[in-house]
Amino acid sequence: MSVLVIAEHDGKQLKPGTTNTVTAAAKIGGDITILVAGHQCADAAQAAAKVTGVRKVLLADAPHYAGAGAENITALVLTIAGQYTHILAPATGFGKNFMPRIAASLDVQQVSDISAVVSDDTFVRPIYAGNAMATVQSSDRIKVVTVRATGFDDAGAGGSAPVENLAAGPDTGLAKFNGQELSKSDRPELTAARIIVSGGRGMGSGENFKLLEALADKLGAAVGASRAAVDSGFVPNDYQVGQTGKIVAPELYIAVGISGAIQHLAGMKDSKVIIAINKDPEAPIFAVADYWLVEDLFKAVPELTQALA
Amino acid sequence: MKVLVTVKRVIDPYVKVRVKSDGSGVETANVKMAMNPFCEIAVEQAVRMKEAGVVTEIVVVSIGVQQCQETLRTAMAMGADRGILVETAAEVQPLAVAKLVKAIIDKEQPKLVIMGKQAIDDDSNQAGQMVSALLGWPQAAFTSAITVSGDTADVTREIDGGMEKLTITLPAVVTTDLRLNEPRYVTLPNIMKAKKKPLEVLKPEALGVDVAPRLKILKVEEPPKRSAGVKVADVQELVAKLKNEARVI
Ligand SMILES: Cc1cc2nc3c(=O)[nH]c(=O)nc-3n(C[C@H](O)[C@H](O)[C@H](O)COP(=O)(O)OP(=O)(O)OC[C@H]3O[C@@H](n4cnc5c(N)ncnc54)[C@H](O)[C@@H]3O)c2cc1C
Ligand SMILES: Nc1ncnc2c1ncn2[C@@H]1O[C@H](COP(=O)(O)O)[C@@H](O)[C@H]1O
């Protein structure tokens, strides 16, 4: 078996989900190759070479991979797909965008968002917002799989694989990349954070998120949100945790003013320890919380921040 | 320009899903069904573009059991012009959905295809990207804004760190994210009007597509349950538990 893992990176470093995807690849077995495609991303290829268990790194560096457009990434992967039994990528906004395009081009039914590997053709994946777990077996010649990072450990950095250049594929010219607007923050990324403080509609305003930021700063935590908080314009969309936002599983998740709709739970219920602060004693979030406090958040959050001083 | 929109019939997002005790799937008998929320957003987008004079005709397509006709009628009550049902009682996985949708696109020749980013039952997040792959068209997945001008569309996509902007040439496939728009409620007069709109029913074989599943579902189980938590009286007790019991801070 030979597994191709498509790396998510920022040109310099690998993004969190990539090393977890390598662990999923190792569970499948066989040789692992990482593909780093991008523009000016040699440093990311060097980082990929250090991931434990990787046999080889392929570097495809060309201007038309800036932004990792689905059409061009697919065209590139198709030039080498025949050499692999499995093609994996993290089930993040990055992987979800182009993996189905690769799969359909190969006439393969992709397996999305796996949380466990049973064997080289059988995987477990959550369906219905994580309310059910399906074990599925693929009959396709090449398995195209996206990997839920929270289901697998970080592979670690103990390797020294060779980096080979891979000739760029065609520029399909189908889409023009006009840039990204990334939210800037000094806090850890949601999907990599050890602690997350998340706010919901109960926060009342974007201004009030400062209370959570103060708490997050004390804990070295990332700040997340429910969809209601995002839709109300309190915080940017990339804060959203849930079925259709980010899937997280930190050591500690603190849910503040969040009711606990199934779509929100879908994104955080695998966290190790969950705390909920809500003034409603009936809030469904309490059903998944390890510790819950029925109190007004405007009283409880500053007190908690204070207590951690 | 003509727009094609796909709509999937799914278990209502606010219904508590129950896994069948024989592990064959989830309980769907006597369960409230609804249009997949992302497909509602797709229909709304097409209707707004028609209201703005950019779109001339909206064709909605659904694949599934006979009752999907209700979903198509809802889309027509929102403002779609006609519906096509590819009727089958079999489980149709995203690759087969994409092939069926492609076959209809080959006949209908729309300039823009709008699909939901994900079906909230299988949570696959595949079919839209697959349709554009099969056609060799550009794609814009997870869009939160679309402006069409002539033969191109400017789109804003939601990505993990924020937003991304693309210009794609038409024809193209876009898939909707939650913040693209807020779908309208259907009104009684529009429901009545929708009953008279044309609805064609086809079989997958008529489109020459093999819908046999490639993924075999071996079993469906309940997710692991979290053990019951404890209520704490105040912040002091909470901090003590975190430090001494959970040891996470
Ligand atoms: C297709 C689909 C996808 C979705 N995807 C997601 C997703 O990915 N993520 C997500 O989060 N949601 C998602 N949702 C939305 C979800 O169904 C809920 O609407 C949303 O999670 C509710 O957010 P909330 O808990 O912040 O708001 P609410 O449900 O309004 O809850 C607010 C809570 O704050 C509490 N509160 C208010 N004031 C205070 C106070 N002063 N002190 C303490 N507590 C207070 C209230 O008691 C209440 O429990 C999705 C929905 C659909 C249909
Ligand atoms: N059976 C179906 N009928 C109509 N549209 C579908 C069907 N299955 C999937 N789709 C469309 O494809 C999108 C993505 O679905 P999925 O890849 O299953 O998550 C959905 O939001 C729908 O717009």
XYZ file of C-alpha atoms and ligand atoms in Angstrom:
634
model
C 0.000 0.000 0.000
C 1.072 3.570 -0.608
C -0.633 6.550 0.941
C -0.477 10.125 -0.331
C -1.212 12.776 2.296
C -1.931 16.255 0.946
C -0.509 18.796 3.369
C -2.328 21.883 4.570
C 0.243 24.578 5.255
C 0.833 28.325 5.257
C 4.017 28.221 3.187
C 6.226 28.019 6.260
C 4.634 25.438 8.539
C 2.161 22.604 8.390
C -1.341 23.352 9.661
C -2.445 21.335 12.692
C -4.665 18.753 10.918
C -1.900 17.516 8.610
C 0.128 15.630 11.220
C -3.038 13.961 12.546
C -3.799 12.892 8.978
C -0.355 11.266 8.826
C -1.322 9.223 11.906
C -4.465 8.041 10.088
C -2.243 7.129 7.121
C 0.046 5.125 9.408
C -2.976 3.190 10.696
C -3.874 2.287 7.106
C -0.291 1.057 6.633
C 2.262 1.152 3.812
C 4.516 3.945 2.562
C 3.514 7.506 3.357
C 4.266 10.368 0.964
C 3.358 13.980 1.799
C 2.532 16.368 -1.026
C 3.216 20.026 -0.309
C 1.715 22.141 -3.087
C 1.754 25.913 -2.967
C 3.659 29.019 -3.920
C 6.956 29.631 -2.119
C 6.417 26.786 0.284
C 9.841 25.120 0.506
C 9.879 25.708 4.277
C 6.605 23.828 4.660
C 8.140 20.925 2.723
C 11.070 20.909 5.159
C 8.587 20.804 8.040
C 6.765 17.908 6.365
C 10.057 16.012 6.018
C 10.361 15.942 9.808
C 6.991 14.298 10.466
C 7.402 10.835 11.983
C 6.726 7.936 9.625
C 6.949 9.832 6.338
C 8.932 8.140 3.544
C 9.085 11.011 1.071
C 7.942 14.597 0.559
C 6.889 15.926 -2.841
C 7.159 19.673 -3.322
C 5.154 21.330 -6.103
C 5.926 25.021 -6.006
C 4.272 27.272 -8.569
C 2.406 30.608 -8.602
C -0.844 28.932 -9.650
C -0.984 27.003 -6.373
C -1.275 30.182 -4.308
C -4.578 29.917 -2.473
C -4.729 26.158 -3.145
C -7.514 26.473 -5.727
C -9.465 23.239 -6.102
C -9.154 23.066 -9.887
C -5.350 23.350 -10.019
C -4.677 21.171 -6.961
C -6.880 18.480 -8.495
C -5.076 18.689 -11.846
C -1.752 18.296 -10.010
C -2.822 15.338 -7.888
C -4.238 13.587 -10.961
C -0.732 13.525 -12.473
C 0.422 11.172 -9.671
C -2.783 9.629 -8.266
C -2.231 6.305 -10.061
C 0.803 5.577 -7.874
C -1.217 5.456 -4.667
C -3.779 3.186 -3.048
C -5.008 5.951 -0.742
C -5.191 9.739 -0.977
C -5.776 11.543 2.326
C -6.228 15.146 3.403
C -7.498 16.798 6.577
C -11.281 17.314 6.691
C -10.876 21.059 7.096
C -12.078 23.842 4.816
C -8.888 23.117 2.848
C -9.384 19.396 2.238
C -13.160 19.524 1.898
C -12.788 21.933 -0.997
C -10.752 19.853 -3.446
C -10.872 16.221 -2.274
C -14.328 15.480 -3.755
C -13.075 17.000 -7.015
C -10.159 14.558 -7.023
C -12.458 11.675 -6.088
C -15.002 12.351 -8.839
C -12.207 12.781 -11.396
C -10.990 9.286 -10.438
C -14.580 7.915 -10.382
C -14.250 7.246 -6.658
C -16.820 7.685 -3.892
C -14.915 9.685 -1.264
C -15.081 8.713 2.401
C -15.554 11.992 4.303
C -14.392 12.984 7.740
C -13.223 9.653 9.165
C -12.714 9.476 12.929
C -11.206 5.970 13.006
C -9.464 3.477 10.705
C -10.744 -0.104 11.011
C -8.694 -1.541 8.129
C -7.247 -0.361 4.827
C -10.740 -0.209 3.283
C -13.006 0.264 6.308
C -13.468 3.456 8.277
C -15.700 4.992 10.942
C -17.301 8.361 10.269
C -19.854 10.485 12.116
C -23.165 11.177 10.351
C -26.202 13.264 11.397
C -24.051 15.852 13.184
C -22.316 13.119 15.149
C -25.571 11.632 16.444
C -24.629 8.347 14.784
C -21.350 6.676 13.840
C -21.256 4.735 10.560
C -18.714 2.041 9.733
C -18.253 2.048 5.964
C -16.277 -0.124 3.553
C -15.011 1.272 0.270
C -14.931 -0.877 -2.854
C -13.062 1.699 -4.933
C -9.610 0.983 -6.360
C -8.153 4.171 -4.887
C -9.516 5.316 -1.544
C -10.004 9.066 -1.301
C -10.457 9.960 2.358
C -10.714 13.128 4.459
C -9.642 12.851 8.070
C -11.170 14.395 11.186
C -8.121 15.627 13.084
C -9.669 15.150 16.519
C -9.899 11.387 15.904
C -6.125 10.926 15.587
C -3.029 11.959 17.525
C -0.347 14.238 16.154
C 2.255 12.041 14.392
C 5.099 13.983 16.012
C 8.359 15.264 14.557
C 10.940 12.484 14.498
C 11.504 11.925 10.796
C 13.947 13.046 8.136
C 12.423 12.225 4.773
C 13.921 13.381 1.476
C 12.188 16.259 -0.341
C 11.740 15.787 -4.097
C 10.514 18.392 -6.526
C 7.356 17.503 -8.380
C 6.730 19.151 -11.735
C 3.771 21.528 -11.540
C 0.553 20.446 -13.193
C -1.340 22.621 -15.668
C -2.862 25.965 -14.733
C -6.494 25.302 -15.590
C -7.315 29.028 -15.576
C -10.831 28.202 -14.360
C -10.708 30.410 -11.284
C -8.824 33.590 -10.492
C -7.604 33.935 -6.932
C -8.198 37.456 -5.618
C -6.751 37.030 -2.157
C -7.779 36.120 1.344
C -8.903 38.130 4.328
C -7.635 36.278 7.349
C -8.729 37.257 10.836
C -5.690 38.251 12.825
C -5.232 37.039 16.344
C -2.373 36.448 18.738
C -4.273 33.611 20.341
C -3.781 29.942 19.426
C -5.751 28.583 16.471
C -9.049 26.973 17.447
C -8.187 23.550 16.073
C -4.791 23.505 17.801
C -5.673 25.090 21.144
C -5.382 23.185 24.435
C -8.135 25.322 25.946
C -11.063 27.028 24.193
C -13.388 29.650 25.635
C -16.539 29.854 23.493
C -19.369 32.363 23.601
C -22.944 32.204 22.334
C -25.910 34.469 21.821
C -25.977 34.972 25.598
C -22.913 37.223 25.243
C -25.278 39.868 23.910
C -22.740 41.816 21.829
C -19.299 41.724 20.217
C -18.143 44.220 22.828
C -19.002 41.732 25.589
C -16.683 39.142 24.012
C -13.912 41.172 25.709
C -14.942 39.353 28.890
C -14.124 36.034 27.221
C -10.915 37.397 25.739
C -9.721 38.408 29.196
C -10.460 34.892 30.435
C -8.810 33.355 27.366
C -5.687 35.448 27.927
C -5.410 34.121 31.474
C -5.656 30.551 30.222
C -3.663 30.887 27.008
C -6.869 29.798 25.298
C -8.424 30.271 21.863
C -11.807 31.975 21.526
C -14.674 30.253 19.718
C -18.363 30.887 19.231
C -21.733 29.405 18.410
C -23.386 30.086 15.098
C -25.863 32.438 16.762
C -22.963 34.580 18.014
C -21.439 34.644 14.531
C -24.749 35.362 12.798
C -25.427 38.195 15.230
C -22.138 39.716 14.099
C -20.440 39.448 17.517
C -17.380 37.682 16.045
C -16.065 36.633 12.581
C -17.297 33.430 10.905
C -14.049 31.545 11.441
C -14.842 31.425 15.180
C -17.778 29.064 14.614
C -17.623 25.663 16.276
C -20.066 22.959 15.192
C -21.475 20.682 12.526
C -20.845 23.280 9.870
C -18.014 25.137 11.561
C -14.841 23.807 13.126
C -14.580 20.472 14.897
C -12.533 20.819 18.063
C -11.520 18.540 20.927
C -9.363 20.530 23.350
C -8.384 19.480 26.879
C -10.830 22.058 28.211
C -13.827 23.671 26.490
C -15.627 26.464 28.326
C -19.094 27.181 26.836
C -20.513 30.507 27.948
C -24.063 31.604 27.098
C -24.432 28.715 24.640
C -27.634 26.646 24.824
C -26.160 23.434 23.385
C -28.008 22.803 20.101
C -27.047 19.467 18.497
C -25.279 21.340 15.693
C -23.029 23.041 18.254
C -22.424 19.854 20.265
C -21.357 18.160 17.012
C -18.269 20.363 16.995
C -17.113 20.111 20.611
C -18.531 17.105 22.433
C -15.289 15.140 22.097
C -13.457 17.722 24.229
C -11.779 16.135 27.238
C -13.357 18.356 29.882
C -16.369 20.569 29.213
C -17.527 23.442 31.412
C -20.809 25.238 30.778
C -21.916 28.539 32.224
C -25.556 29.356 31.538
C -28.276 31.084 33.515
C -30.923 28.612 32.322
C -30.941 25.512 34.589
C -32.535 23.523 31.745
C -29.959 24.368 29.057
C -29.173 21.233 26.973
C -25.435 22.049 27.102
C -25.442 20.760 30.693
C -26.060 17.230 29.370
C -22.539 17.091 27.919
C -20.800 19.249 30.560
C -18.492 17.765 33.198
C -19.007 20.834 35.388
C -21.839 23.255 35.041
C -22.634 26.494 36.707
C -26.119 28.026 36.614
C -25.336 31.708 36.825
C -25.411 34.970 34.918
C -22.316 34.991 32.744
C -21.736 38.696 33.380
C -21.161 37.796 37.010
C -19.479 34.392 36.572
C -16.955 35.147 33.812
C -15.224 38.133 35.492
C -15.173 36.167 38.740
C -13.559 33.201 37.006
C -10.961 35.437 35.348
C -10.260 36.972 38.737
C -9.991 33.605 40.461
C -7.339 32.487 37.987
C -5.132 35.509 38.656
C -29.586 33.051 -17.573
C -30.859 29.704 -16.402
C -29.950 28.401 -12.940
C -30.169 24.850 -11.677
C -30.551 24.241 -7.941
C -30.443 20.891 -6.112
C -32.623 20.216 -3.086
C -32.323 17.203 -0.805
C -35.046 15.912 1.491
C -33.552 15.154 4.919
C -34.637 14.588 8.509
C -35.590 17.966 9.992
C -32.429 19.492 11.557
C -34.162 20.017 14.893
C -35.371 16.419 15.291
C -33.427 14.175 17.670
C -32.040 11.393 15.477
C -32.341 7.828 16.790
C -30.125 4.946 15.743
C -32.021 1.735 14.909
C -31.409 -1.060 17.371
C -30.335 -3.475 14.587
C -27.506 -1.127 13.607
C -28.718 -0.776 10.015
C -29.187 2.984 10.060
C -31.243 5.695 11.740
C -34.977 5.689 12.328
C -36.806 7.535 9.528
C -40.338 6.146 9.928
C -42.770 8.822 11.163
C -39.951 11.344 11.498
C -40.448 14.954 10.418
C -38.656 15.656 7.137
C -37.526 18.988 5.698
C -35.504 20.552 2.923
C -31.782 20.396 3.693
C -31.021 23.871 5.178
C -28.137 24.517 2.776
C -30.416 23.720 -0.193
C -32.957 26.234 1.126
C -30.188 28.826 1.038
C -29.375 27.742 -2.545
C -33.005 28.194 -3.643
C -33.202 31.559 -1.882
C -30.061 32.714 -3.692
C -31.479 31.748 -7.084
C -34.792 33.470 -6.321
C -33.024 36.665 -5.237
C -30.984 36.616 -8.455
C -34.205 36.219 -10.422
C -35.799 39.094 -8.537
C -32.712 41.170 -9.357
C -33.180 40.400 -13.060
C -29.960 38.374 -13.397
C -31.708 35.011 -13.659
C -34.542 34.139 -16.026
C -35.406 30.577 -15.048
C -34.846 28.395 -11.971
C -34.963 24.606 -12.300
C -34.891 22.595 -9.054
C -33.759 18.980 -8.928
C -34.193 16.402 -6.201
C -33.115 12.772 -6.066
C -34.894 10.267 -3.866
C -38.260 8.852 -2.942
C -41.601 10.019 -4.287
C -42.102 12.341 -1.264
C -39.236 14.508 -2.543
C -41.979 16.033 -4.697
C -43.007 17.917 -1.539
C -39.491 19.313 -1.231
C -39.597 20.400 -4.872
C -43.012 22.048 -4.299
C -41.552 23.977 -1.356
C -38.717 25.188 -3.588
C -41.291 26.232 -6.203
C -43.299 28.036 -3.520
C -40.120 29.948 -2.698
C -39.929 30.982 -6.362
C -38.379 28.219 -8.482
C -40.077 27.767 -11.872
C -40.107 24.012 -12.367
C -38.974 20.796 -10.753
C -37.346 17.540 -11.761
C -37.478 14.485 -9.501
C -35.116 11.603 -10.151
C -37.165 9.008 -8.358
C -35.518 6.089 -6.610
C -35.980 4.324 -3.304
C -32.316 3.282 -3.247
C -29.607 5.022 -1.229
C -27.867 7.397 -3.631
C -24.325 8.331 -2.543
C -22.733 11.685 -3.484
C -20.807 10.411 -6.551
C -24.019 8.978 -8.014
C -25.902 12.172 -7.094
C -23.225 14.122 -8.968
C -23.557 11.879 -12.048
C -27.348 12.253 -12.088
C -27.095 16.023 -11.665
C -24.517 16.152 -14.469
C -26.845 14.201 -16.766
C -29.614 16.740 -16.110
C -27.199 19.644 -16.615
C -26.209 18.162 -19.995
C -29.882 18.396 -21.028
C -30.799 21.677 -19.353
C -27.592 23.632 -20.048
C -27.812 26.064 -17.085
C -25.174 28.750 -16.753
C -24.978 28.446 -12.999
C -25.571 25.521 -10.639
C -26.205 26.219 -6.954
C -26.014 23.348 -4.466
C -25.865 23.098 -0.687
C -22.391 22.717 0.789
C -23.448 19.626 2.674
C -26.412 17.405 3.288
C -27.014 17.371 7.038
C -27.863 13.658 7.070
C -24.760 12.080 5.517
C -22.617 15.184 6.240
C -20.545 14.266 3.168
C -19.836 17.713 1.762
C -19.003 16.312 -1.678
C -21.699 16.459 -4.353
C -21.187 20.070 -5.537
C -17.436 19.736 -5.953
C -18.036 16.420 -7.741
C -20.514 17.894 -10.217
C -18.037 20.597 -11.201
C -15.282 17.976 -11.542
C -17.411 15.814 -13.849
C -18.210 18.845 -16.023
C -14.697 20.311 -15.905
C -16.246 23.573 -14.662
C -14.875 25.941 -12.028
C -16.204 25.556 -8.504
C -16.763 27.872 -5.574
C -17.523 25.845 -2.490
C -18.807 27.336 0.796
C -19.771 30.716 -0.652
C -21.080 33.575 1.451
C -21.492 36.075 -1.435
C -22.000 35.816 -5.210
C -22.187 38.579 -7.807
C -22.643 37.615 -11.438
C -21.510 39.994 -14.155
C -21.630 38.765 -17.749
C -19.658 35.563 -18.105
C -17.979 35.635 -14.717
C -18.983 35.569 -11.069
C -17.205 37.167 -8.133
C -17.559 34.972 -5.082
C -16.537 35.135 -1.452
C -15.791 31.758 0.116
C -15.618 30.916 3.788
C -12.260 29.353 4.624
C -10.917 28.217 7.989
C -9.023 31.423 8.715
C -11.535 33.900 7.307
C -12.644 34.680 3.741
C -11.312 34.111 0.252
C -12.262 35.937 -2.928
C -12.359 34.327 -6.357
C -13.475 35.243 -9.842
C -14.795 32.218 -11.696
C -15.829 31.899 -15.316
C -19.361 30.659 -16.036
C -20.763 28.083 -16.301
C -19.774 27.072 -12.779
C -20.967 25.279 -9.665
C -21.264 27.099 -6.355
C -22.125 25.575 -3.004
C -23.761 27.601 -0.258
C -22.597 28.390 3.238
C -24.919 29.486 6.025
C -24.270 33.170 5.772
C -25.064 33.550 2.062
C -28.620 34.612 2.915
C -31.583 33.914 5.137
C -34.235 31.896 3.315
C -37.765 33.296 3.149
C -40.830 31.607 4.560
C -43.263 30.270 2.013
C -46.707 31.878 1.996
C -50.013 30.113 1.442
C -50.765 31.830 -1.908
C -47.303 30.826 -3.151
C -47.852 27.236 -2.011
C -51.061 27.211 -4.068
C -49.272 28.686 -7.079
C -46.474 26.128 -6.763
C -48.963 23.287 -7.162
C -49.516 24.344 -10.762
C -45.856 24.556 -11.705
C -44.428 21.751 -13.895
C -42.798 18.789 -12.138
C -41.140 16.099 -14.239
C -40.399 12.646 -12.785
C -37.540 10.547 -14.175
C -35.832 7.295 -13.256
C -32.029 7.069 -12.860
C -31.929 4.516 -15.709
C -33.484 7.062 -18.065
C -30.413 9.217 -17.421
C -28.084 6.274 -18.029
C -26.522 6.488 -14.576
C -25.556 3.526 -12.413
C -26.411 4.534 -8.854
C -25.147 1.383 -7.121
C -23.454 2.429 -3.842
C -19.650 2.239 -3.704
C -19.542 2.489 0.056
C -21.027 -0.386 1.959
C -22.484 0.633 5.300
C -21.440 -2.169 7.659
C -23.101 -0.737 10.742
C -24.489 2.401 12.317
C -24.082 2.886 16.066
C -24.789 5.408 18.801
C -21.812 7.656 19.523
C -20.056 7.069 22.853
C -21.965 8.775 25.676
C -20.297 11.236 28.016
C -20.616 10.373 31.657
C -22.919 12.632 33.670
C -21.362 15.837 34.960
C -21.802 17.702 38.208
C -23.380 21.017 39.002
C -21.119 23.387 40.870
C -22.463 26.012 43.260
C -20.157 28.886 42.386
C -16.965 29.966 40.637
C -14.851 28.996 43.688
C -16.046 25.406 43.498
C -15.573 25.371 39.722
C -11.950 26.489 39.984
C -11.294 23.937 42.733
C -12.718 21.120 40.587
C -10.669 22.195 37.580
C -7.477 22.300 39.606
C -7.859 19.256 41.811
C -10.211 16.893 40.012
C -9.947 17.516 36.267
C -6.411 18.910 36.570
C -6.719 20.850 33.341
C -5.568 24.217 34.647
C -27.908 23.334 9.133
C -27.552 23.961 10.425
C -26.229 24.026 10.795
C -25.851 24.605 11.992
N -24.530 24.625 12.327
C -24.158 25.144 13.510
C -22.780 25.136 13.928
O -21.887 24.664 13.207
N -22.484 25.663 15.135
C -23.431 26.191 15.989
O -23.078 26.655 17.074
N -24.720 26.223 15.600
C -25.109 25.723 14.389
N -26.424 25.786 14.025
C -27.361 26.575 14.856
C -27.888 25.851 16.072
O -29.029 25.098 15.711
C -28.285 26.875 17.167
O -29.226 27.769 16.627
C -27.103 27.681 17.718
O -26.044 26.820 18.081
C -27.576 28.465 18.933
O -26.523 29.275 19.418
P -26.510 29.749 20.937
O -26.474 28.567 21.826
O -25.410 30.746 21.074
O -27.875 30.568 21.062
P -29.204 30.243 21.883
O -29.724 28.906 21.539
O -30.068 31.415 21.703
O -28.698 30.157 23.380
C -28.261 31.245 24.140
C -28.024 30.750 25.544
O -27.463 31.780 26.332
C -28.017 31.723 27.627
N -27.898 33.071 28.209
C -28.479 34.222 27.764
N -28.088 35.244 28.527
C -27.269 34.753 29.484
C -26.565 35.333 30.580
N -26.616 36.651 30.841
N -25.822 34.513 31.369
C -25.761 33.176 31.132
N -26.394 32.590 30.104
C -27.145 33.365 29.295
C -29.451 31.310 27.416
O -29.965 30.711 28.596
C -29.303 30.303 26.256
O -29.136 28.991 26.738
C -26.826 25.174 12.837
C -28.176 25.104 12.475
C -28.550 24.505 11.287
C -29.984 24.433 10.911
N -30.505 13.182 -3.081
C -30.219 14.440 -3.404
N -31.116 15.188 -4.081
C -30.855 16.466 -4.400
N -29.723 17.094 -4.080
C -28.780 16.407 -3.412
C -28.978 15.050 -3.031
N -27.877 14.637 -2.358
C -27.038 15.703 -2.310
N -27.571 16.756 -2.952
C -27.004 18.113 -3.101
O -25.620 18.076 -2.844
C -25.283 18.844 -1.682
C -24.140 18.197 -0.929
O -24.538 16.921 -0.475
P -23.519 15.904 0.224
O -22.337 15.771 -0.669
O -24.309 14.628 0.332
O -23.177 16.478 1.569
C -26.604 18.965 -0.922
O -26.623 20.138 -0.125
C -27.601 19.036 -2.064
O -27.713 20.334 -2.614
